PDB file of C-alpha atoms in Angstrom:
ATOM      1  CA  UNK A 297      79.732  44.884  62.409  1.00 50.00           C
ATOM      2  CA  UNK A 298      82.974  45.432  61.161  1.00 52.00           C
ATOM      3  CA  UNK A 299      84.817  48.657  61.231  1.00 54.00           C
ATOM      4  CA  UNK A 300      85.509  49.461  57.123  1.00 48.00           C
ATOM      5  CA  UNK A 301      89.112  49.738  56.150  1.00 48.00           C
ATOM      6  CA  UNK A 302      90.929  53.361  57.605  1.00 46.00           C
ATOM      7  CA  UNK A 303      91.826  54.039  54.031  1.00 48.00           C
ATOM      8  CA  UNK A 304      87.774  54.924  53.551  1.00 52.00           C
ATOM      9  CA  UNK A 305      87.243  56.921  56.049  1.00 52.00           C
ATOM     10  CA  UNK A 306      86.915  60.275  55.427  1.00 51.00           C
ATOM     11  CA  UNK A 307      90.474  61.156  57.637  1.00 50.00           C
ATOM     12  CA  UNK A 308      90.909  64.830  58.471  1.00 49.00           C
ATOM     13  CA  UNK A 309      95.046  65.453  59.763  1.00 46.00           C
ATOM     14  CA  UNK A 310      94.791  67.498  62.973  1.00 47.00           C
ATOM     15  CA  UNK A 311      96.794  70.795  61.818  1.00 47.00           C
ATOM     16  CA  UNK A 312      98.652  71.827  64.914  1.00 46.00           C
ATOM     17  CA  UNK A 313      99.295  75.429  63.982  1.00 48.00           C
ATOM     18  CA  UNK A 314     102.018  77.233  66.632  1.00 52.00           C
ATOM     19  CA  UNK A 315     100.681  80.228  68.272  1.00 83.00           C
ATOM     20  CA  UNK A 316     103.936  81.784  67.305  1.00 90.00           C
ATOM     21  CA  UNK A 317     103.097  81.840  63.472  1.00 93.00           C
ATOM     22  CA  UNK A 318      99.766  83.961  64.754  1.00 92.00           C
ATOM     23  CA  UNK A 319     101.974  86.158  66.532  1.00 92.00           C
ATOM     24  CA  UNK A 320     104.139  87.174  63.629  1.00 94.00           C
ATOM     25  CA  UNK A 321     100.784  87.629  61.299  1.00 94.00           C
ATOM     26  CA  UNK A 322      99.094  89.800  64.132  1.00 92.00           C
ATOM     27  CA  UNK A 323     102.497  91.888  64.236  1.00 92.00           C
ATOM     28  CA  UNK A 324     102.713  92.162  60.382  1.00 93.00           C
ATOM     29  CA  UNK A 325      99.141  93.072  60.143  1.00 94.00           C
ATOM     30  CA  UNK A 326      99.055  95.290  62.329  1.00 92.00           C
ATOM     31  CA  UNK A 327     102.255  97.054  61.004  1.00 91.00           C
ATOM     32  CA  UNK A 328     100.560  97.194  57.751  1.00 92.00           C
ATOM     33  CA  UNK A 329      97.521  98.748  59.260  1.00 92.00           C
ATOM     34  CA  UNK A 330      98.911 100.991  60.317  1.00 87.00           C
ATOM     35  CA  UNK A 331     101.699 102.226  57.954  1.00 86.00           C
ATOM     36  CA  UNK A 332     104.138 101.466  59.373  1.00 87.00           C
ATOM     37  CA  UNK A 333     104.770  98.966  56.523  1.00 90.00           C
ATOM     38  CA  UNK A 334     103.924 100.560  52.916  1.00 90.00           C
ATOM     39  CA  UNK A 335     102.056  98.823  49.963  1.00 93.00           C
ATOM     40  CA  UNK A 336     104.695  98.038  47.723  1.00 92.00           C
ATOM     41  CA  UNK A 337     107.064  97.397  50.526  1.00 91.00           C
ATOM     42  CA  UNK A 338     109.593  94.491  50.425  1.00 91.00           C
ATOM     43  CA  UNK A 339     109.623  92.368  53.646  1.00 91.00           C
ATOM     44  CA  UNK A 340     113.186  91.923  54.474  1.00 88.00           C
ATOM     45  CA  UNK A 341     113.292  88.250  55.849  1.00 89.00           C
ATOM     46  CA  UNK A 342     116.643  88.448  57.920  1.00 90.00           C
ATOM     47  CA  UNK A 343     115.889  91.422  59.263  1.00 90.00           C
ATOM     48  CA  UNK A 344     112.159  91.179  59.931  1.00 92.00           C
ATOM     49  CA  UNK A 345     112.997  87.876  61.625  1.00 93.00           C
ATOM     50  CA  UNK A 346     115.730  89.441  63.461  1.00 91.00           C
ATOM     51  CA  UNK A 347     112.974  92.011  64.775  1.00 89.00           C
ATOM     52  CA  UNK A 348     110.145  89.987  65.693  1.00 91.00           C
ATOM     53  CA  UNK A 349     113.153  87.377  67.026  1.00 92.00           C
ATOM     54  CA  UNK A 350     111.790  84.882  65.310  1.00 93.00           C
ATOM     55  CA  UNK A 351     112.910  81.926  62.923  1.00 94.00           C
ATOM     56  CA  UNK A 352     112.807  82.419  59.465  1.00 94.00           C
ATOM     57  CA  UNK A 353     110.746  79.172  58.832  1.00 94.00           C
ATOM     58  CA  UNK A 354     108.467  80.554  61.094  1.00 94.00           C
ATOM     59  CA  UNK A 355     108.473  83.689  59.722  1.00 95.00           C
ATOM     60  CA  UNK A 356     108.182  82.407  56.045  1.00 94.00           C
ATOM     61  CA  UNK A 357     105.152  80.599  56.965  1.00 95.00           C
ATOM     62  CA  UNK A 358     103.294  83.231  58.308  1.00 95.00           C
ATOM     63  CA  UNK A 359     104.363  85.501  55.033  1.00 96.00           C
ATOM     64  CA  UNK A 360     102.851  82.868  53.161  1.00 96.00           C
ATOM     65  CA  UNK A 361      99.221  83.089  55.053  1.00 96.00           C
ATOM     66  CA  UNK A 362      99.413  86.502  54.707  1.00 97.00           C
ATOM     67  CA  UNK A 363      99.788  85.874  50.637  1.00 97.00           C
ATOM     68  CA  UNK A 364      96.781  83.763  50.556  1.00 96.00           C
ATOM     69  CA  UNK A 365      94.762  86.523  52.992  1.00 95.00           C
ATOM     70  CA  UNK A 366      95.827  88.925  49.575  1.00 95.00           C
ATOM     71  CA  UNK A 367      97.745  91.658  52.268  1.00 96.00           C
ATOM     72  CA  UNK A 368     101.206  90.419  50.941  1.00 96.00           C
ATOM     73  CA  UNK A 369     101.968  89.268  47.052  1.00 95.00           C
ATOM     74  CA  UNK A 370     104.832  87.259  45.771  1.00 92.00           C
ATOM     75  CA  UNK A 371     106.432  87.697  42.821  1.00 86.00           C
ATOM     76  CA  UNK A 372     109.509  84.874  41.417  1.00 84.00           C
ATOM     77  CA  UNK A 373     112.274  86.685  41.716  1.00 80.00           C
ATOM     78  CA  UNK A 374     111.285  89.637  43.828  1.00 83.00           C
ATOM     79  CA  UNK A 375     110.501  88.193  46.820  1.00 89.00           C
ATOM     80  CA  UNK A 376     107.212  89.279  49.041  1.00 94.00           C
ATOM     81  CA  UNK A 377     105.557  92.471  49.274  1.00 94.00           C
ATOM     82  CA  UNK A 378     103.108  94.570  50.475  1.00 95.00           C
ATOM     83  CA  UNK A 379     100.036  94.226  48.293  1.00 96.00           C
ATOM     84  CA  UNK A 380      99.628  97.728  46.433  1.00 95.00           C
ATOM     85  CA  UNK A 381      95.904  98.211  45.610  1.00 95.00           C
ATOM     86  CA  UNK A 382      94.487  98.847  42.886  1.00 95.00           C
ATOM     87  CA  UNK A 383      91.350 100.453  41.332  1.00 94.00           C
ATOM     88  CA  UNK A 384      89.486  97.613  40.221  1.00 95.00           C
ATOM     89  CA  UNK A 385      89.888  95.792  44.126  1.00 96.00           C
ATOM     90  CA  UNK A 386      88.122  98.699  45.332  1.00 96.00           C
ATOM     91  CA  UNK A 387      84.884  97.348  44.607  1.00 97.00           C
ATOM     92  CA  UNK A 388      85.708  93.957  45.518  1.00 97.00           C
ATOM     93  CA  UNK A 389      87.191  94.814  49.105  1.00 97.00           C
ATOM     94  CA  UNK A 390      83.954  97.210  50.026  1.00 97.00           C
ATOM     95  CA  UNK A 391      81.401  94.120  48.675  1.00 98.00           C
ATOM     96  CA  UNK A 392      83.163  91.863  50.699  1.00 98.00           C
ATOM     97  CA  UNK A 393      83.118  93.960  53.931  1.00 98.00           C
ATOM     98  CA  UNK A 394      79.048  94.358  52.873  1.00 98.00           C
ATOM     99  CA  UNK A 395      78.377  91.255  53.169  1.00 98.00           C
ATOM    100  CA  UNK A 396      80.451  90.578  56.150  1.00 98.00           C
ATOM    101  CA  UNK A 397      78.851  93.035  57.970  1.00 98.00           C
ATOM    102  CA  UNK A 398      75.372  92.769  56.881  1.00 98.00           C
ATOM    103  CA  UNK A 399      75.886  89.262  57.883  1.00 98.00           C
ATOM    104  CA  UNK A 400      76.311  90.270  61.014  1.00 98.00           C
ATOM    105  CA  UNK A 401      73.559  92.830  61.625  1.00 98.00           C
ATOM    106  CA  UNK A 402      71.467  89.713  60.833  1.00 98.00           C
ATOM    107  CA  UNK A 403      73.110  88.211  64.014  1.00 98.00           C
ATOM    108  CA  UNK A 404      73.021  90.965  65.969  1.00 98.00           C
ATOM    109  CA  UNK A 405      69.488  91.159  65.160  1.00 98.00           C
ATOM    110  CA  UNK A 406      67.791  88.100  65.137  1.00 98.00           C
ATOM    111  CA  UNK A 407      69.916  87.070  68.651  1.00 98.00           C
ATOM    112  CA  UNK A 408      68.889  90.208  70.453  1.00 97.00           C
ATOM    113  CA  UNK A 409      72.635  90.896  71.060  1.00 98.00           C
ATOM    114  CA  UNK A 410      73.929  93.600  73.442  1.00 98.00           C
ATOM    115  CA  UNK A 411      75.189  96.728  71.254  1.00 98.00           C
ATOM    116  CA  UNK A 412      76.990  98.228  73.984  1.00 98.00           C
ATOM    117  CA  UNK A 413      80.287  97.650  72.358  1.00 97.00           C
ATOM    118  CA  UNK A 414      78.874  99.759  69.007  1.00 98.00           C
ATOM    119  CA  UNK A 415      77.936 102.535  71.463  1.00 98.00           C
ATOM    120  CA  UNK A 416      81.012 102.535  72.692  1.00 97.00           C
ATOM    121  CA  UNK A 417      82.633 102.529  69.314  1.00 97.00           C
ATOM    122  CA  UNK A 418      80.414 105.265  67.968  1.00 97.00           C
ATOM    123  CA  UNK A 419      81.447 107.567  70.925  1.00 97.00           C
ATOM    124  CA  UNK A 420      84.996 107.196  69.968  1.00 96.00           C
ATOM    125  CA  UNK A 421      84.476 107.928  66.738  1.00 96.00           C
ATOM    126  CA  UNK A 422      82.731 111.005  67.600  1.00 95.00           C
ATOM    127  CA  UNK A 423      86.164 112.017  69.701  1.00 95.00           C
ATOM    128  CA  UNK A 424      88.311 111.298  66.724  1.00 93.00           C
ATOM    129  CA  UNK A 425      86.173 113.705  64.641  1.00 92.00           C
ATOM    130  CA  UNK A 426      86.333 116.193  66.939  1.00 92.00           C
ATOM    131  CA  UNK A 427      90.017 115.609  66.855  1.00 89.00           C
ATOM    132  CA  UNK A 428      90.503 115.916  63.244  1.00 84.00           C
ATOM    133  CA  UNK A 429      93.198 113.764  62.761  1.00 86.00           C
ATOM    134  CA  UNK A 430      93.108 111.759  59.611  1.00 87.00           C
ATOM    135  CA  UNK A 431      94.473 108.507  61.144  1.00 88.00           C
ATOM    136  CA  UNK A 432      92.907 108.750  64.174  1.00 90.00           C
ATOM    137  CA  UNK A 433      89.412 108.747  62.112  1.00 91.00           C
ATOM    138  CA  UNK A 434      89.879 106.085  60.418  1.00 92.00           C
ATOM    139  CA  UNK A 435      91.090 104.195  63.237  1.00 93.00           C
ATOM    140  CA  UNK A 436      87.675 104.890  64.861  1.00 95.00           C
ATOM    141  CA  UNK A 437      85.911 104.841  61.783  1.00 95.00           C
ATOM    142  CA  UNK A 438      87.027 100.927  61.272  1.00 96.00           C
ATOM    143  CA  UNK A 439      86.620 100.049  65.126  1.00 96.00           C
ATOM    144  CA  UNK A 440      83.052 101.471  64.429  1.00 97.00           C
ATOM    145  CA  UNK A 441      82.054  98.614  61.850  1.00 97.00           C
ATOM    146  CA  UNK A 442      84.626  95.862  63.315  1.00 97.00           C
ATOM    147  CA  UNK A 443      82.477  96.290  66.559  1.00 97.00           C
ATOM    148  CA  UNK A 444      79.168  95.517  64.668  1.00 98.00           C
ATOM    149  CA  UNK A 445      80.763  92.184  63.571  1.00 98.00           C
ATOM    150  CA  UNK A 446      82.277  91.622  67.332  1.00 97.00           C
ATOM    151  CA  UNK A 447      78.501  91.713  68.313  1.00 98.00           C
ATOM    152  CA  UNK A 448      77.546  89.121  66.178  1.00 98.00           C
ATOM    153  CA  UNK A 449      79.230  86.572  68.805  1.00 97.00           C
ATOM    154  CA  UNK A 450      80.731  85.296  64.752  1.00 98.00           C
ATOM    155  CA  UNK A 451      84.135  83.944  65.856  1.00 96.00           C
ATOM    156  CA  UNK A 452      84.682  83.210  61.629  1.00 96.00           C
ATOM    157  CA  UNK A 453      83.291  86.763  60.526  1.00 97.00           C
ATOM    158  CA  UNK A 454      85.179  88.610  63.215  1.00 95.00           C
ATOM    159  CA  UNK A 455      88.505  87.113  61.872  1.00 94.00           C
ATOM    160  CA  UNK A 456      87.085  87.612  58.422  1.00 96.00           C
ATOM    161  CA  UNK A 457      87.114  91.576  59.695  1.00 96.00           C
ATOM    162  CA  UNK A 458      90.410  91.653  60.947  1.00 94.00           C
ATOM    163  CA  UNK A 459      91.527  91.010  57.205  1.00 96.00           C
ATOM    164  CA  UNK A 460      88.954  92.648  55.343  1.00 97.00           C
ATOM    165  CA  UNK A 461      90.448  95.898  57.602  1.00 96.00           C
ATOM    166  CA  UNK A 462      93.736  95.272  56.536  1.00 96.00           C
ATOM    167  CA  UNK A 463      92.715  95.273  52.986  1.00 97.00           C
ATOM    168  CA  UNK A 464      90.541  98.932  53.861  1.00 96.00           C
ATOM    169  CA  UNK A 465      93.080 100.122  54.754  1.00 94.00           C
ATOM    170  CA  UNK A 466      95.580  99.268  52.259  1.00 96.00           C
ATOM    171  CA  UNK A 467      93.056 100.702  50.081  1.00 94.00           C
ATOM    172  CA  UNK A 468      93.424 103.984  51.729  1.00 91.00           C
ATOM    173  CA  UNK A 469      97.254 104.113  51.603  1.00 91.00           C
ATOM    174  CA  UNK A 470      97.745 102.784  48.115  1.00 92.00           C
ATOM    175  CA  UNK A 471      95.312 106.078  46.769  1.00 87.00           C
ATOM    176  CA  UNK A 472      97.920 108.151  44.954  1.00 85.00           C
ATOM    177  CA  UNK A 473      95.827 111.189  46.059  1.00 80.00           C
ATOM    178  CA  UNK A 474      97.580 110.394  49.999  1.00 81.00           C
ATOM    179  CA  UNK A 475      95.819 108.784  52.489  1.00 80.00           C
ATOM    180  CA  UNK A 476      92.746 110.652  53.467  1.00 83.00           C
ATOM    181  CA  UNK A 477      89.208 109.540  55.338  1.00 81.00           C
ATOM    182  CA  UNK A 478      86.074 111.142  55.560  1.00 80.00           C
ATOM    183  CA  UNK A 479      84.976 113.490  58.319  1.00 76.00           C
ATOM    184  CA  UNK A 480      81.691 113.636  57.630  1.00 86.00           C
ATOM    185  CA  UNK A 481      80.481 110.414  58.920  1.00 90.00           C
ATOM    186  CA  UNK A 482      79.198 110.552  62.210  1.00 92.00           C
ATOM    187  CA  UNK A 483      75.259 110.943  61.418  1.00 94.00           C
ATOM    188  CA  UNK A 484      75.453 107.435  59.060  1.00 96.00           C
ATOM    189  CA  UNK A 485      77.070 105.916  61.548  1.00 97.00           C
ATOM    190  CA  UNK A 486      74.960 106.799  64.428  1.00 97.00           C
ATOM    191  CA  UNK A 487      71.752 106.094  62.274  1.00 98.00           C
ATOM    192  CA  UNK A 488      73.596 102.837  61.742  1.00 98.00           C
ATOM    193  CA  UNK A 489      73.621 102.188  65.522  1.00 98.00           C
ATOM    194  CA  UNK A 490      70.621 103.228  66.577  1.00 98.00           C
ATOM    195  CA  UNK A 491      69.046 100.955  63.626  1.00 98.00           C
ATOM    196  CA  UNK A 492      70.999  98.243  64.670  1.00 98.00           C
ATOM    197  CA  UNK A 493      70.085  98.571  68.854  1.00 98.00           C
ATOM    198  CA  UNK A 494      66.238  99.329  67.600  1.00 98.00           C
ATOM    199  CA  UNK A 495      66.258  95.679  65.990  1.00 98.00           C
ATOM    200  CA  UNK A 496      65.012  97.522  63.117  1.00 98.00           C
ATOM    201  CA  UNK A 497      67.188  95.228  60.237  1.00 98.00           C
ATOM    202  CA  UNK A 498      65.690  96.211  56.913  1.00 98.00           C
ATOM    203  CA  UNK A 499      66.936  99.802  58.472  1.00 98.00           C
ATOM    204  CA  UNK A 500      70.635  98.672  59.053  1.00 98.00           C
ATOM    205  CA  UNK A 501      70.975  96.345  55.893  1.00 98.00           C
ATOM    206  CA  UNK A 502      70.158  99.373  53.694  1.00 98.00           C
ATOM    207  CA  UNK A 503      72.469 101.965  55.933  1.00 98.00           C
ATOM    208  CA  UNK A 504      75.262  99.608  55.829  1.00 98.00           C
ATOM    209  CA  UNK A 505      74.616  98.925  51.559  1.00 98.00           C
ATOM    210  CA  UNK A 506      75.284 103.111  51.596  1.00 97.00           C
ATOM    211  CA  UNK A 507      78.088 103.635  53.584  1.00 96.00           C
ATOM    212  CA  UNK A 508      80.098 101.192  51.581  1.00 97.00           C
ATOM    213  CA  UNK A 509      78.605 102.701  48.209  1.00 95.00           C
ATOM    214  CA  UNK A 510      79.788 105.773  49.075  1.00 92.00           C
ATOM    215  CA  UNK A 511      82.740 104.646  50.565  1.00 92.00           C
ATOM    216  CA  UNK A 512      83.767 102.879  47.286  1.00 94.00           C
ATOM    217  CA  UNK A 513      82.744 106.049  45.310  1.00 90.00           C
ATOM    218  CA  UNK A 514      84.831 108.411  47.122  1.00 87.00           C
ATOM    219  CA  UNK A 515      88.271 106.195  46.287  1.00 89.00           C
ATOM    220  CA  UNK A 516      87.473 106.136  42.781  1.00 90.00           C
ATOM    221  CA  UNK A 517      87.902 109.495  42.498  1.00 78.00           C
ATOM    222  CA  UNK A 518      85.906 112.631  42.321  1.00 64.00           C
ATOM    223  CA  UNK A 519      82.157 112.369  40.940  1.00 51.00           C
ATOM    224  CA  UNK A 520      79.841 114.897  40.627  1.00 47.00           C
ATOM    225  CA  UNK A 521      76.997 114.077  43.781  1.00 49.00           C
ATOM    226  CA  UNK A 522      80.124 113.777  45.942  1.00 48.00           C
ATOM    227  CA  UNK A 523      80.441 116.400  48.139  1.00 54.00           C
ATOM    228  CA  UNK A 524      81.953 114.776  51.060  1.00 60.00           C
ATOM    229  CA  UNK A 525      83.914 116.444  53.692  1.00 70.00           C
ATOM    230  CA  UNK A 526      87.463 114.483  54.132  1.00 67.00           C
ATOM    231  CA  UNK A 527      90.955 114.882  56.278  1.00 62.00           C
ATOM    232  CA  UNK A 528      93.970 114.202  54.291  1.00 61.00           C
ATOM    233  CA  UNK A 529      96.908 112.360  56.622  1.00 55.00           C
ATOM    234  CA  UNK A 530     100.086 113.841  57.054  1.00 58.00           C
ATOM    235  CA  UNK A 531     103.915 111.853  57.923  1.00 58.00           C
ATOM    236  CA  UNK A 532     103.308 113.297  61.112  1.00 57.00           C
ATOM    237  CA  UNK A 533     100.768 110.637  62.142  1.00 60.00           C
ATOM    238  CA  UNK A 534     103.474 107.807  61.973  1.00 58.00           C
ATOM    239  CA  UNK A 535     105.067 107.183  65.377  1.00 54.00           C
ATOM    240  CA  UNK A 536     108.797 108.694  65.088  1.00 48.00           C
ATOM    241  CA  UNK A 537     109.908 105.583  67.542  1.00 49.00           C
ATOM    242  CA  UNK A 538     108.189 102.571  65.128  1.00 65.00           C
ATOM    243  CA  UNK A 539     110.378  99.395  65.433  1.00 70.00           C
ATOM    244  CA  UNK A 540     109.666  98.946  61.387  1.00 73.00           C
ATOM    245  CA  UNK A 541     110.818 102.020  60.496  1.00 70.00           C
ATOM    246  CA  UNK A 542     114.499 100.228  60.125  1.00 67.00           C
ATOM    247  CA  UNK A 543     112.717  97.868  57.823  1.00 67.00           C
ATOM    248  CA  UNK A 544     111.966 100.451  55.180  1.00 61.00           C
ATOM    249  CA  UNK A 545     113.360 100.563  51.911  1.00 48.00           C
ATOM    250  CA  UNK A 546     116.449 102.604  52.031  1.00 46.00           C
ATOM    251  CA  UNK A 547     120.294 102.015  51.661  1.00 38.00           C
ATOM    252  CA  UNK A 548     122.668 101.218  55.118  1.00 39.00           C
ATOM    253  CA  UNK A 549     126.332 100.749  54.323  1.00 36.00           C
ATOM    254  CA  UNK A 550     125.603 101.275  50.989  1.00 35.00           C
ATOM    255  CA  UNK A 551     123.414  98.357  50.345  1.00 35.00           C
ATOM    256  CA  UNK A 552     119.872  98.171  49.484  1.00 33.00           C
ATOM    257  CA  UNK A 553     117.982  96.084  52.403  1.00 30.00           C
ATOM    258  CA  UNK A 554     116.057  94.983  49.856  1.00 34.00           C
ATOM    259  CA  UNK A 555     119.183  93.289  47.870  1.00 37.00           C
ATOM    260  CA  UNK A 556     120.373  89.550  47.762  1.00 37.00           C
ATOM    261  CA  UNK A 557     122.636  89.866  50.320  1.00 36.00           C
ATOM    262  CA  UNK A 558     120.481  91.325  52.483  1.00 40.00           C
ATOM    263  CA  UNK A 559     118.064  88.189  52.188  1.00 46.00           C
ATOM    264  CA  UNK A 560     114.441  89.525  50.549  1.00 48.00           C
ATOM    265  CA  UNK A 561     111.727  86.648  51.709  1.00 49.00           C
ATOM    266  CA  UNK A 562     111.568  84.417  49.031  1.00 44.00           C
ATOM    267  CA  UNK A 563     108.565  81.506  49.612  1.00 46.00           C
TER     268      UNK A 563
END
């Protein structure tokens, strides 16, 4: 038997991807996450390169994966941003993190998977609240439900998380009312848990289908049945030392780092 001609087979290039590019995105994301860098922010590309001493080709490149994850948007002309949210992706971003999750109580389920890790989670989470720091909340608050997906053993849905976080939490900060989380939590989420460690999955399904309900309702504003307790964040929360603080918008030598000469990332 003959092998058939390369030309029909169904080729697939190797796509060496440099762990350096993962770096920058990491660093980025994590920036975004938390606030350092603001929705509507302009990434700087000499600079930002300059900080994360990186080359801008590398840099670009990860800019443009973060465009196609939806945390950064490009605009001719402009150059890249943070992505602002909006009111109509707050539905989107919360049925996305449903199924996402619910996918993965199914995992967690079905494979009899340790929920130490949620256990763990939840007990942070009931620190933060007793805390009563905004930030710190919703730190815990989103470690809470990234830990149900690390559970899962889902290498694909736990880097699914990482962005569907991201775009939580740009939620969060692009809410003209301030960034703010709720305080009043801690019994869904420990239902939640013990649901999910019980194997009981109808349970968790429906637990997780009404913490992102009301999570969604909340950030579209006030509604009658909502009488949720929340924390509103205050500028105090941001570390005073953050590298990307020089990477906000504001004039130095009387130049906008946002203008030509300055270099804004252009893909």
């Amino acid at each position: 038997m003959t092998n058939p001609p390369t030309s029909e087979l169904p080729v697939l290039r190797k796509v060496v991807r440099s762990s350096t590019i993962d770096l920058i995105v990491d660093q980025i994301r994590n920036a975004i996450y938390s606030g350092s860098l603001e929705p509507g922010q302009s990434i700087n590309e000499v600079r930002t390169a300059e900080l994360l001493a990186v080359s801008r080709p590398s840099l670009r490149e990860a800019l443009q994966r973060l465009i196609s994850e939806g945390v950064m948007t490009h605009a001719p002309g402009r150059g890249v941003h943070v992505r602002r949210m909006r009111t109509a992706d707050i539905d989107d971003v919360y049925a996305v993190r449903e199924a996402i999750e619910s996918q993965a109580v199914k995992l967690v389920v079905r494979g009899g998977n340790s929920t130490a890790r949620i256990s763990r989670a939840l007990r942070e989470l009931e620190r933060a609240i007793e805390e009563n720091v905004a930030r710190t909340i919703g730190d815990a608050d989103l470690n809470f439900h990234h830990s149900i997906v690390a559970c899962s053993g889902s290498a694909r849905l736990t880097e699914l998380m990482k962005v569907s976080m991201v775009h939580t939490r740009l939620l969060s900060l692009s809410d003209k009312r301030g960034y703010e989380v709720r305080c009043d939590v801690l019994d869904s989420h420990r239902n939640l848990a013990e649901a999910v460690a019980a194997g009981d999955e109808p349970r968790s399904l429906a637990i997780v289908a009404r913490i992102m309900a009301e999570a969604a309702s909340r950030l579209h504003g006030p509604v009658d049945d909502f009488d949720g307790q929340v924390v509103k964040g205050t500028d105090a929360e941001t570390p005073a030392d953050d590298q990307w603080l020089r990477l906000r918008n504001r004039r130095t030598d009387g130049c906008d780092l946002t203008c030509p000469s300055h270099g804004s990332a252009r893909l």
